[in-house]
GROMACS .gro file of N, CA and C in nm:
model
  537
    1MET      N    1   2.111  -2.621   2.107
    1MET     CA    2   2.239  -2.570   2.058
    1MET      C    3   2.231  -2.415   2.048
    2SER      N    4   2.336  -2.350   2.096
    2SER     CA    5   2.335  -2.204   2.098
    2SER      C    6   2.363  -2.148   1.959
    3ARG      N    7   2.294  -2.037   1.928
    3ARG     CA    8   2.314  -1.967   1.801
    3ARG      C    9   2.390  -1.837   1.826
    4ASP      N   10   2.440  -1.817   1.949
    4ASP     CA   11   2.519  -1.694   1.981
    4ASP      C   12   2.646  -1.702   1.897
    5PRO      N   13   2.671  -1.601   1.812
    5PRO     CA   14   2.792  -1.606   1.728
    5PRO      C   15   2.920  -1.616   1.810
    6LEU      N   16   2.920  -1.560   1.931
    6LEU     CA   17   3.042  -1.568   2.016
    6LEU      C   18   3.068  -1.710   2.060
    7VAL      N   19   2.964  -1.792   2.076
    7VAL     CA   20   2.978  -1.934   2.114
    7VAL      C   21   3.009  -2.013   1.989
    8VAL      N   22   2.940  -1.994   1.880
    8VAL     CA   23   2.965  -2.064   1.758
    8VAL      C   24   3.110  -2.038   1.707
    9GLY      N   25   3.158  -1.914   1.721
    9GLY     CA   26   3.292  -1.881   1.679
    9GLY      C   27   3.401  -1.912   1.782
   10ASN      N   28   3.361  -1.978   1.890
   10ASN     CA   29   3.453  -2.019   1.999
   10ASN      C   30   3.522  -1.901   2.064
   11VAL      N   31   3.466  -1.782   2.055
   11VAL     CA   32   3.520  -1.668   2.132
   11VAL      C   33   3.491  -1.695   2.279
   12ILE      N   34   3.366  -1.738   2.309
   12ILE     CA   35   3.335  -1.786   2.443
   12ILE      C   36   3.407  -1.923   2.453
   13GLY      N   37   3.500  -1.928   2.544
   13GLY     CA   38   3.583  -2.047   2.558
   13GLY      C   39   3.731  -2.013   2.535
   14ASP      N   40   3.762  -1.966   2.413
   14ASP     CA   41   3.901  -1.936   2.383
   14ASP      C   42   3.946  -1.801   2.446
   15VAL      N   43   3.853  -1.702   2.452
   15VAL     CA   44   3.893  -1.572   2.501
   15VAL      C   45   3.814  -1.533   2.624
   16LEU      N   46   3.686  -1.558   2.625
   16LEU     CA   47   3.595  -1.514   2.731
   16LEU      C   48   3.517  -1.628   2.792
   17ASP      N   49   3.478  -1.608   2.915
   17ASP     CA   50   3.379  -1.696   2.978
   17ASP      C   51   3.240  -1.644   2.943
   18PRO      N   52   3.135  -1.726   2.957
   18PRO     CA   53   3.000  -1.677   2.927
   18PRO      C   54   2.969  -1.552   3.010
   19PHE      N   55   2.901  -1.457   2.947
   19PHE     CA   56   2.863  -1.332   3.012
   19PHE      C   57   2.731  -1.282   2.957
   20VAL      N   58   2.670  -1.190   3.026
   20VAL     CA   59   2.545  -1.128   2.983
   20VAL      C   60   2.573  -0.994   2.921
   21LYS      N   61   2.537  -0.978   2.793
   21LYS     CA   62   2.559  -0.849   2.726
   21LYS      C   63   2.467  -0.748   2.791
   22SER      N   64   2.525  -0.630   2.827
   22SER     CA   65   2.444  -0.528   2.891
   22SER      C   66   2.463  -0.386   2.832
   23THR      N   67   2.548  -0.382   2.731
   23THR     CA   68   2.577  -0.253   2.665
   23THR      C   69   2.583  -0.274   2.512
   24THR      N   70   2.546  -0.175   2.438
   24THR     CA   71   2.553  -0.183   2.293
   24THR      C   72   2.688  -0.131   2.247
   25LEU      N   73   2.762  -0.215   2.176
   25LEU     CA   74   2.890  -0.183   2.116
   25LEU      C   75   2.877  -0.182   1.966
   26ARG      N   76   2.919  -0.074   1.905
   26ARG     CA   77   2.918  -0.064   1.756
   26ARG      C   78   3.064  -0.045   1.713
   27VAL      N   79   3.107  -0.129   1.617
   27VAL     CA   80   3.239  -0.120   1.558
   27VAL      C   81   3.219  -0.093   1.411
   28ILE      N   82   3.280   0.019   1.365
   28ILE     CA   83   3.258   0.062   1.226
   28ILE      C   84   3.390   0.077   1.158
   29TYR      N   85   3.409   0.001   1.049
   29TYR     CA   86   3.530   0.015   0.967
   29TYR      C   87   3.483   0.076   0.830
   30ASN      N   88   3.545   0.185   0.790
   30ASN     CA   89   3.515   0.246   0.661
   30ASN      C   90   3.367   0.266   0.634
   31ASN      N   91   3.298   0.319   0.737
   31ASN     CA   92   3.155   0.347   0.736
   31ASN      C   93   3.065   0.223   0.719
   32LYS      N   94   3.122   0.103   0.753
   32LYS     CA   95   3.041  -0.019   0.748
   32LYS      C   96   3.040  -0.079   0.888
   33GLU      N   97   2.924  -0.101   0.944
   33GLU     CA   98   2.912  -0.156   1.077
   33GLU      C   99   2.944  -0.305   1.077
   34LEU      N  100   3.026  -0.341   1.175
   34LEU     CA  101   3.063  -0.484   1.190
   34LEU      C  102   2.949  -0.564   1.248
   35THR      N  103   2.930  -0.686   1.199
   35THR     CA  104   2.841  -0.781   1.260
   35THR      C  105   2.927  -0.900   1.302
   36ASN      N  106   2.887  -0.967   1.410
   36ASN     CA  107   2.963  -1.078   1.459
   36ASN      C  108   2.983  -1.185   1.351
   37GLY      N  109   3.110  -1.230   1.337
   37GLY     CA  110   3.146  -1.333   1.240
   37GLY      C  111   3.166  -1.282   1.100
   38SER      N  112   3.163  -1.151   1.079
   38SER     CA  113   3.189  -1.095   0.944
   38SER      C  114   3.323  -1.139   0.895
   39GLU      N  115   3.339  -1.150   0.762
   39GLU     CA  116   3.464  -1.178   0.697
   39GLU      C  117   3.515  -1.045   0.645
   40LEU      N  118   3.632  -1.001   0.690
   40LEU     CA  119   3.689  -0.874   0.644
   40LEU      C  120   3.832  -0.900   0.595
   41LYS      N  121   3.869  -0.829   0.493
   41LYS     CA  122   4.010  -0.836   0.436
   41LYS      C  123   4.098  -0.744   0.513
   42PRO      N  124   4.229  -0.778   0.520
   42PRO     CA  125   4.322  -0.691   0.589
   42PRO      C  126   4.318  -0.548   0.541
   43SER      N  127   4.297  -0.526   0.409
   43SER     CA  128   4.292  -0.389   0.355
   43SER      C  129   4.173  -0.313   0.412
   44ALA      N  130   4.068  -0.380   0.451
   44ALA     CA  131   3.945  -0.315   0.505
   44ALA      C  132   3.963  -0.276   0.651
   45VAL      N  133   4.063  -0.336   0.720
   45VAL     CA  134   4.080  -0.310   0.863
   45VAL      C  135   4.214  -0.252   0.896
   46GLU      N  136   4.276  -0.190   0.790
   46GLU     CA  137   4.411  -0.133   0.811
   46GLU      C  138   4.412  -0.016   0.907
   47ASN      N  139   4.306   0.063   0.906
   47ASN     CA  140   4.297   0.178   0.999
   47ASN      C  141   4.204   0.144   1.114
   48GLU      N  142   4.229   0.206   1.229
   48GLU     CA  143   4.147   0.175   1.347
   48GLU      C  144   4.004   0.208   1.320
   49PRO      N  145   3.914   0.126   1.371
   49PRO     CA  146   3.770   0.149   1.350
   49PRO      C  147   3.718   0.258   1.443
   50ARG      N  148   3.599   0.302   1.409
   50ARG     CA  149   3.525   0.390   1.499
   50ARG      C  150   3.447   0.293   1.594
   51VAL      N  151   3.464   0.309   1.722
   51VAL     CA  152   3.398   0.221   1.819
   51VAL      C  153   3.308   0.309   1.902
   52GLU      N  154   3.178   0.281   1.900
   52GLU     CA  155   3.079   0.359   1.971
   52GLU      C  156   3.014   0.277   2.084
   53ILE      N  157   2.991   0.339   2.195
   53ILE     CA  158   2.924   0.282   2.306
   53ILE      C  159   2.793   0.353   2.330
   54ARG      N  160   2.685   0.281   2.323
   54ARG     CA  161   2.552   0.342   2.335
   54ARG      C  162   2.515   0.353   2.482
   55GLY      N  163   2.462   0.468   2.520
   55GLY     CA  164   2.422   0.490   2.656
   55GLY      C  165   2.381   0.638   2.674
   56ARG      N  166   2.354   0.673   2.795
   56ARG     CA  167   2.309   0.807   2.820
   56ARG      C  168   2.389   0.881   2.925
   57ASP      N  169   2.484   0.813   2.990
   57ASP     CA  170   2.553   0.872   3.102
   57ASP      C  171   2.704   0.879   3.074
   58MET      N  172   2.752   0.999   3.046
   58MET     CA  173   2.895   1.016   3.016
   58MET      C  174   2.985   0.987   3.134
   59ARG      N  175   2.925   0.972   3.254
   59ARG     CA  176   3.007   0.941   3.371
   59ARG      C  177   3.049   0.793   3.371
   60ASN      N  178   2.977   0.708   3.298
   60ASN     CA  179   3.015   0.568   3.287
   60ASN      C  180   3.138   0.556   3.194
   61LEU      N  181   3.237   0.481   3.239
   61LEU     CA  182   3.361   0.467   3.162
   61LEU      C  183   3.382   0.323   3.127
   62TYR      N  184   3.451   0.299   3.013
   62TYR     CA  185   3.470   0.165   2.959
   62TYR      C  186   3.613   0.142   2.917
   63THR      N  187   3.652   0.016   2.914
   63THR     CA  188   3.782  -0.027   2.863
   63THR      C  189   3.756  -0.118   2.746
   64LEU      N  190   3.825  -0.097   2.635
   64LEU     CA  191   3.813  -0.176   2.514
   64LEU      C  192   3.944  -0.249   2.489
   65VAL      N  193   3.933  -0.380   2.462
   65VAL     CA  194   4.045  -0.464   2.433
   65VAL      C  195   4.016  -0.530   2.295
   66MET      N  196   4.122  -0.532   2.207
   66MET     CA  197   4.110  -0.604   2.081
   66MET      C  198   4.220  -0.706   2.073
   67VAL      N  199   4.185  -0.836   2.056
   67VAL     CA  200   4.284  -0.942   2.055
   67VAL      C  201   4.266  -1.037   1.936
   68ASP      N  202   4.372  -1.107   1.904
   68ASP     CA  203   4.369  -1.213   1.803
   68ASP      C  204   4.405  -1.343   1.878
   69PRO      N  205   4.305  -1.429   1.902
   69PRO     CA  206   4.332  -1.554   1.973
   69PRO      C  207   4.394  -1.662   1.884
   70ASP      N  208   4.417  -1.631   1.754
   70ASP     CA  209   4.464  -1.728   1.660
   70ASP      C  210   4.608  -1.704   1.612
   71ALA      N  211   4.685  -1.623   1.686
   71ALA     CA  212   4.819  -1.586   1.641
   71ALA      C  213   4.922  -1.689   1.688
   72PRO      N  214   5.018  -1.726   1.605
   72PRO     CA  215   5.037  -1.680   1.470
   72PRO      C  216   4.954  -1.758   1.367
   73SER      N  217   4.898  -1.872   1.401
   73SER     CA  218   4.806  -1.941   1.310
   73SER      C  219   4.699  -2.016   1.391
   74PRO      N  220   4.580  -2.033   1.337
   74PRO     CA  221   4.476  -2.101   1.408
   74PRO      C  222   4.513  -2.244   1.453
   75SER      N  223   4.595  -2.312   1.373
   75SER     CA  224   4.635  -2.449   1.409
   75SER      C  225   4.742  -2.453   1.512
   76ASN      N  226   4.812  -2.340   1.533
   76ASN     CA  227   4.919  -2.335   1.634
   76ASN      C  228   4.921  -2.195   1.699
   77PRO      N  229   4.825  -2.168   1.785
   77PRO     CA  230   4.808  -2.031   1.839
   77PRO      C  231   4.900  -2.006   1.959
   78THR      N  232   5.034  -2.017   1.940
   78THR     CA  233   5.128  -2.008   2.045
   78THR      C  234   5.139  -1.867   2.106
   79GLU      N  235   5.090  -1.767   2.030
   79GLU     CA  236   5.094  -1.627   2.082
   79GLU      C  237   4.953  -1.583   2.132
   80ARG      N  238   4.864  -1.677   2.146
   80ARG     CA  239   4.727  -1.645   2.195
   80ARG      C  240   4.740  -1.570   2.322
   81GLU      N  241   4.678  -1.467   2.343
   81GLU     CA  242   4.609  -1.377   2.257
   81GLU      C  243   4.701  -1.266   2.219
   82HIS      N  244   4.707  -1.227   2.092
   82HIS     CA  245   4.788  -1.117   2.050
   82HIS      C  246   4.706  -0.989   2.065
   83LEU      N  247   4.760  -0.893   2.141
   83LEU     CA  248   4.692  -0.770   2.170
   83LEU      C  249   4.707  -0.674   2.052
   84HIS      N  250   4.595  -0.629   1.998
   84HIS     CA  251   4.598  -0.537   1.885
   84HIS      C  252   4.561  -0.393   1.922
   85TRP      N  253   4.488  -0.377   2.037
   85TRP     CA  254   4.446  -0.241   2.072
   85TRP      C  255   4.395  -0.245   2.215
   86LEU      N  256   4.423  -0.137   2.292
   86LEU     CA  257   4.377  -0.125   2.428
   86LEU      C  258   4.348   0.023   2.455
   87VAL      N  259   4.220   0.052   2.485
   87VAL     CA  260   4.176   0.189   2.514
   87VAL      C  261   4.097   0.188   2.643
   88THR      N  262   4.127   0.281   2.733
   88THR     CA  263   4.056   0.287   2.863
   88THR      C  264   3.985   0.424   2.876
   89ASN      N  265   3.903   0.433   2.979
   89ASN     CA  266   3.836   0.557   3.017
   89ASN      C  267   3.755   0.615   2.900
   90ILE      N  268   3.687   0.528   2.827
   90ILE     CA  269   3.600   0.577   2.718
   90ILE      C  270   3.466   0.611   2.779
   91PRO      N  271   3.426   0.737   2.764
   91PRO     CA  272   3.297   0.779   2.819
   91PRO      C  273   3.178   0.716   2.740
   92GLU      N  274   3.078   0.668   2.816
   92GLU     CA  275   2.955   0.623   2.750
   92GLU      C  276   2.895   0.737   2.665
   93THR      N  277   2.837   0.705   2.557
   93THR     CA  278   2.780   0.799   2.457
   93THR      C  279   2.884   0.851   2.362
   94LYS      N  280   3.010   0.818   2.386
   94LYS     CA  281   3.118   0.869   2.299
   94LYS      C  282   3.179   0.751   2.222
   95ASN      N  283   3.287   0.780   2.146
   95ASN     CA  284   3.356   0.670   2.080
   95ASN      C  285   3.498   0.655   2.137
   96ALA      N  286   3.569   0.553   2.095
   96ALA     CA  287   3.695   0.520   2.153
   96ALA      C  288   3.801   0.632   2.140
   97SER      N  289   3.781   0.721   2.042
   97SER     CA  290   3.877   0.831   2.025
   97SER      C  291   3.873   0.928   2.144
   98PHE      N  292   3.770   0.922   2.228
   98PHE     CA  293   3.761   1.005   2.346
   98PHE      C  294   3.824   0.938   2.464
   99GLY      N  295   3.872   0.815   2.451
   99GLY     CA  296   3.933   0.742   2.562
   99GLY      C  297   4.083   0.765   2.565
  100ASN      N  298   4.147   0.685   2.653
  100ASN     CA  299   4.291   0.694   2.672
  100ASN      C  300   4.354   0.571   2.603
  101GLU      N  301   4.419   0.590   2.487
  101GLU     CA  302   4.477   0.479   2.417
  101GLU      C  303   4.605   0.433   2.485
  102ILE      N  304   4.602   0.315   2.544
  102ILE     CA  305   4.714   0.258   2.616
  102ILE      C  306   4.805   0.183   2.523
  103VAL      N  307   4.752   0.108   2.430
  103VAL     CA  308   4.829   0.034   2.328
  103VAL      C  309   4.768   0.072   2.194
  104CYS      N  310   4.850   0.134   2.105
  104CYS     CA  311   4.797   0.184   1.979
  104CYS      C  312   4.748   0.067   1.892
  105TYR      N  313   4.657   0.102   1.802
  105TYR     CA  314   4.594   0.007   1.711
  105TYR      C  315   4.699  -0.054   1.616
  106GLU      N  316   4.700  -0.187   1.614
  106GLU     CA  317   4.786  -0.262   1.517
  106GLU      C  318   4.694  -0.332   1.422
  107SER      N  319   4.706  -0.294   1.293
  107SER     CA  320   4.614  -0.352   1.195
  107SER      C  321   4.636  -0.504   1.177
  108PRO      N  322   4.528  -0.578   1.163
  108PRO     CA  323   4.539  -0.724   1.147
  108PRO      C  324   4.607  -0.756   1.016
  109ARG      N  325   4.708  -0.849   1.025
  109ARG     CA  326   4.779  -0.896   0.908
  109ARG      C  327   4.808  -1.045   0.922
  110PRO      N  328   4.699  -1.128   0.921
  110PRO     CA  329   4.727  -1.269   0.939
  110PRO      C  330   4.809  -1.325   0.823
  111THR      N  331   4.902  -1.415   0.855
  111THR     CA  332   4.985  -1.476   0.749
  111THR      C  333   4.940  -1.617   0.715
  112ALA      N  334   4.871  -1.684   0.806
  112ALA     CA  335   4.827  -1.823   0.779
  112ALA      C  336   4.691  -1.845   0.847
  113GLY      N  337   4.603  -1.901   0.769
  113GLY     CA  338   4.471  -1.939   0.825
  113GLY      C  339   4.376  -1.822   0.840
  114ILE      N  340   4.260  -1.856   0.888
  114ILE     CA  341   4.152  -1.757   0.913
  114ILE      C  342   4.161  -1.720   1.064
  115HIS      N  343   4.183  -1.596   1.094
  115HIS     CA  344   4.196  -1.547   1.230
  115HIS      C  345   4.071  -1.479   1.274
  116ARG      N  346   4.038  -1.490   1.404
  116ARG     CA  347   3.931  -1.415   1.468
  116ARG      C  348   3.993  -1.293   1.536
  117PHE      N  349   3.932  -1.179   1.517
  117PHE     CA  350   3.976  -1.058   1.588
  117PHE      C  351   3.860  -1.017   1.678
  118VAL      N  352   3.889  -1.010   1.809
  118VAL     CA  353   3.782  -0.996   1.906
  118VAL      C  354   3.791  -0.860   1.979
  119PHE      N  355   3.681  -0.788   1.981
  119PHE     CA  356   3.669  -0.667   2.059
  119PHE      C  357   3.591  -0.701   2.185
  120VAL      N  358   3.648  -0.665   2.302
  120VAL     CA  359   3.581  -0.693   2.430
  120VAL      C  360   3.570  -0.558   2.502
  121LEU      N  361   3.451  -0.532   2.552
  121LEU     CA  362   3.424  -0.410   2.625
  121LEU      C  363   3.390  -0.437   2.772
  122PHE      N  364   3.460  -0.366   2.860
  122PHE     CA  365   3.436  -0.379   3.004
  122PHE      C  366   3.394  -0.242   3.058
  123ARG      N  367   3.297  -0.247   3.151
  123ARG     CA  368   3.260  -0.124   3.219
  123ARG      C  369   3.351  -0.109   3.340
  124GLN      N  370   3.411   0.010   3.353
  124GLN     CA  371   3.497   0.039   3.466
  124GLN      C  372   3.415   0.085   3.582
  125SER      N  373   3.455   0.043   3.702
  125SER     CA  374   3.382   0.092   3.821
  125SER      C  375   3.436   0.228   3.861
  126ILE      N  376   3.562   0.256   3.827
  126ILE     CA  377   3.626   0.386   3.858
  126ILE      C  378   3.722   0.423   3.744
  127ARG      N  379   3.756   0.549   3.740
  127ARG     CA  380   3.862   0.596   3.649
  127ARG      C  381   3.994   0.554   3.715
  128GLU      N  382   4.072   0.474   3.642
  128GLU     CA  383   4.198   0.430   3.700
  128GLU      C  384   4.308   0.426   3.597
  129THR      N  385   4.427   0.423   3.643
  129THR     CA  386   4.544   0.413   3.554
  129THR      C  387   4.566   0.265   3.523
  130ILE      N  388   4.563   0.237   3.394
  130ILE     CA  389   4.590   0.100   3.346
  130ILE      C  390   4.719   0.106   3.267
  131TYR      N  391   4.808   0.014   3.295
  131TYR     CA  392   4.940   0.017   3.229
  131TYR      C  393   4.943  -0.080   3.112
  132ALA      N  394   5.019  -0.037   3.013
  132ALA     CA  395   5.037  -0.120   2.894
  132ALA      C  396   5.122  -0.241   2.932
  133PRO      N  397   5.083  -0.359   2.880
  133PRO     CA  398   5.168  -0.476   2.899
  133PRO      C  399   5.299  -0.453   2.820
  134GLY      N  400   5.402  -0.518   2.860
  134GLY     CA  401   5.533  -0.502   2.795
  134GLY      C  402   5.546  -0.565   2.658
  135TRP      N  403   5.441  -0.640   2.619
  135TRP     CA  404   5.442  -0.708   2.490
  135TRP      C  405   5.299  -0.726   2.445
  136ARG      N  406   5.283  -0.760   2.318
  136ARG     CA  407   5.149  -0.782   2.262
  136ARG      C  408   5.113  -0.930   2.259
  137GLN      N  409   5.209  -1.016   2.236
  137GLN     CA  410   5.177  -1.160   2.228
  137GLN      C  411   5.148  -1.216   2.367
  138ASN      N  412   5.068  -1.320   2.374
  138ASN     CA  413   5.035  -1.389   2.497
  138ASN      C  414   4.965  -1.300   2.599
  139PHE      N  415   4.894  -1.200   2.553
  139PHE     CA  416   4.803  -1.119   2.637
  139PHE      C  417   4.690  -1.211   2.681
  140ASN      N  418   4.633  -1.191   2.797
  140ASN     CA  419   4.521  -1.274   2.843
  140ASN      C  420   4.410  -1.183   2.890
  141THR      N  421   4.304  -1.180   2.816
  141THR     CA  422   4.188  -1.092   2.846
  141THR      C  423   4.132  -1.119   2.986
  142ARG      N  424   4.114  -1.247   3.018
  142ARG     CA  425   4.062  -1.283   3.150
  142ARG      C  426   4.152  -1.233   3.264
  143GLU      N  427   4.284  -1.258   3.250
  143GLU     CA  428   4.376  -1.211   3.355
  143GLU      C  429   4.382  -1.059   3.363
  144PHE      N  430   4.378  -0.995   3.251
  144PHE     CA  431   4.377  -0.845   3.247
  144PHE      C  432   4.256  -0.793   3.324
  145ALA      N  433   4.138  -0.852   3.296
  145ALA     CA  434   4.015  -0.806   3.360
  145ALA      C  435   4.022  -0.831   3.510
  146ALA      N  436   4.080  -0.944   3.552
  146ALA     CA  437   4.092  -0.973   3.693
  146ALA      C  438   4.191  -0.876   3.761
  147LEU      N  439   4.305  -0.847   3.693
  147LEU     CA  440   4.409  -0.761   3.753
  147LEU      C  441   4.348  -0.621   3.781
  148TYR      N  442   4.265  -0.570   3.692
  148TYR     CA  443   4.209  -0.436   3.707
  148TYR      C  444   4.066  -0.435   3.761
  149ASN      N  445   4.021  -0.551   3.813
  149ASN     CA  446   3.886  -0.561   3.872
  149ASN      C  447   3.778  -0.508   3.777
  150LEU      N  448   3.787  -0.551   3.651
  150LEU     CA  449   3.690  -0.505   3.552
  150LEU      C  450   3.563  -0.587   3.550
  151GLY      N  451   3.566  -0.706   3.610
  151GLY     CA  452   3.449  -0.791   3.611
  151GLY      C  453   3.424  -0.854   3.475
  152ASP      N  454   3.299  -0.899   3.452
  152ASP     CA  455   3.266  -0.960   3.328
  152ASP      C  456   3.255  -0.858   3.217
  153PRO      N  457   3.274  -0.897   3.093
  153PRO     CA  458   3.256  -0.805   2.979
  153PRO      C  459   3.107  -0.760   2.978
  154VAL      N  460   3.085  -0.647   2.916
  154VAL     CA  461   2.948  -0.598   2.896
  154VAL      C  462   2.905  -0.610   2.750
  155ALA      N  463   3.003  -0.631   2.663
  155ALA     CA  464   2.978  -0.654   2.520
  155ALA      C  465   3.102  -0.710   2.455
  156ALA      N  466   3.082  -0.781   2.344
  156ALA     CA  467   3.197  -0.834   2.271
  156ALA      C  468   3.151  -0.852   2.121
  157MET      N  469   3.242  -0.839   2.031
  157MET     CA  470   3.217  -0.863   1.892
  157MET      C  471   3.343  -0.921   1.829
  158PHE      N  472   3.330  -0.989   1.715
  158PHE     CA  473   3.449  -1.038   1.645
  158PHE      C  474   3.424  -1.046   1.497
  159PHE      N  475   3.537  -1.043   1.425
  159PHE     CA  476   3.531  -1.066   1.281
  159PHE      C  477   3.642  -1.164   1.242
  160ASN      N  478   3.628  -1.224   1.128
  160ASN     CA  479   3.726  -1.317   1.073
  160ASN      C  480   3.805  -1.246   0.969
  161CYS      N  481   3.936  -1.282   0.956
  161CYS     CA  482   4.021  -1.217   0.859
  161CYS      C  483   4.131  -1.315   0.817
  162GLN      N  484   4.167  -1.317   0.689
  162GLN     CA  485   4.276  -1.393   0.639
  162GLN      C  486   4.353  -1.315   0.538
  163ARG      N  487   4.469  -1.366   0.499
  163ARG     CA  488   4.549  -1.294   0.400
  163ARG      C  489   4.468  -1.254   0.280
  164GLU      N  490   4.505  -1.140   0.224
  164GLU     CA  491   4.428  -1.082   0.113
  164GLU      C  492   4.404  -1.180   0.000
  165ASN      N  493   4.501  -1.265  -0.035
  165ASN     CA  494   4.481  -1.356  -0.143
  165ASN      C  495   4.413  -1.486  -0.103
  166GLY      N  496   4.392  -1.500   0.027
  166GLY     CA  497   4.315  -1.616   0.078
  166GLY      C  498   4.397  -1.743   0.096
  167CYS      N  499   4.527  -1.740   0.061
  167CYS     CA  500   4.608  -1.862   0.071
  167CYS      C  501   4.626  -1.899   0.221
  168GLY      N  502   4.633  -2.023   0.248
  168GLY     CA  503   4.657  -2.067   0.387
  168GLY      C  504   4.532  -2.075   0.471
  169GLY      N  505   4.416  -2.063   0.412
  169GLY     CA  506   4.294  -2.072   0.488
  169GLY      C  507   4.253  -2.217   0.512
  170ARG      N  508   4.132  -2.235   0.554
  170ARG     CA  509   4.082  -2.372   0.579
  170ARG      C  510   4.072  -2.440   0.443
  171ARG      N  511   4.098  -2.569   0.444
  171ARG     CA  512   4.086  -2.648   0.324
  171ARG      C  513   3.982  -2.755   0.346
  172TYR      N  514   3.901  -2.777   0.246
  172TYR     CA  515   3.792  -2.874   0.258
  172TYR      C  516   3.820  -2.986   0.157
  173GLN      N  517   3.798  -3.110   0.203
  173GLN     CA  518   3.825  -3.221   0.116
  173GLN      C  519   3.696  -3.249   0.035
  174SER      N  520   3.718  -3.261  -0.098
  174SER     CA  521   3.608  -3.300  -0.189
  174SER      C  522   3.621  -3.445  -0.220
  175VAL      N  523   3.530  -3.499  -0.300
  175VAL     CA  524   3.535  -3.639  -0.338
  175VAL      C  525   3.663  -3.670  -0.411
  176SER      N  526   3.711  -3.572  -0.493
  176SER     CA  527   3.831  -3.595  -0.576
  176SER      C  528   3.960  -3.559  -0.499
  177GLY      N  529   3.954  -3.517  -0.378
  177GLY     CA  530   4.074  -3.481  -0.302
  177GLY      C  531   4.061  -3.338  -0.244
  178TRP      N  532   4.177  -3.279  -0.220
  178TRP     CA  533   4.177  -3.146  -0.159
  178TRP      C  534   4.147  -3.040  -0.266
  179THR      N  535   4.069  -2.937  -0.223
  179THR     CA  536   4.041  -2.828  -0.316
  179THR      C  537   4.093  -2.702  -0.258
   0.00000   0.00000   0.00000
């Protein structure tokens, strides 16, 4: 059984096909580095994170996609994948603020259930113009990568998020009934 958090969290399958990680991606919200599968509150992710790509060659460029595969709710993800952020031409060794923001950051605000928010990083073979989709809902990371010949991802991370008060999350049945 795989212990890869992307497999356990069904990111591989729902958003991505299996891939080999070849680049280090760091996502930092409020000076705290994200780890795969972290639980974050909407108030902690209100502002765009600092996204760093580790490497040595500023000539290498990357595209970053952030999606919610659980919109509007995990039990009925009819807007899968909701696009929250799209940045292209990010130089290696720099952070996403040095890239070209195609779709501005939309802070996660799940209304029902526990949502996964997925960051996917692709290495670009060339500097190219990438156009913003006309909508955020029903974005498809696989189709986007194919359209722009981005190939397989080089890194991915995700976190879980639910409404601040926690209502509408997963419910577990106890011996006495629902809790």
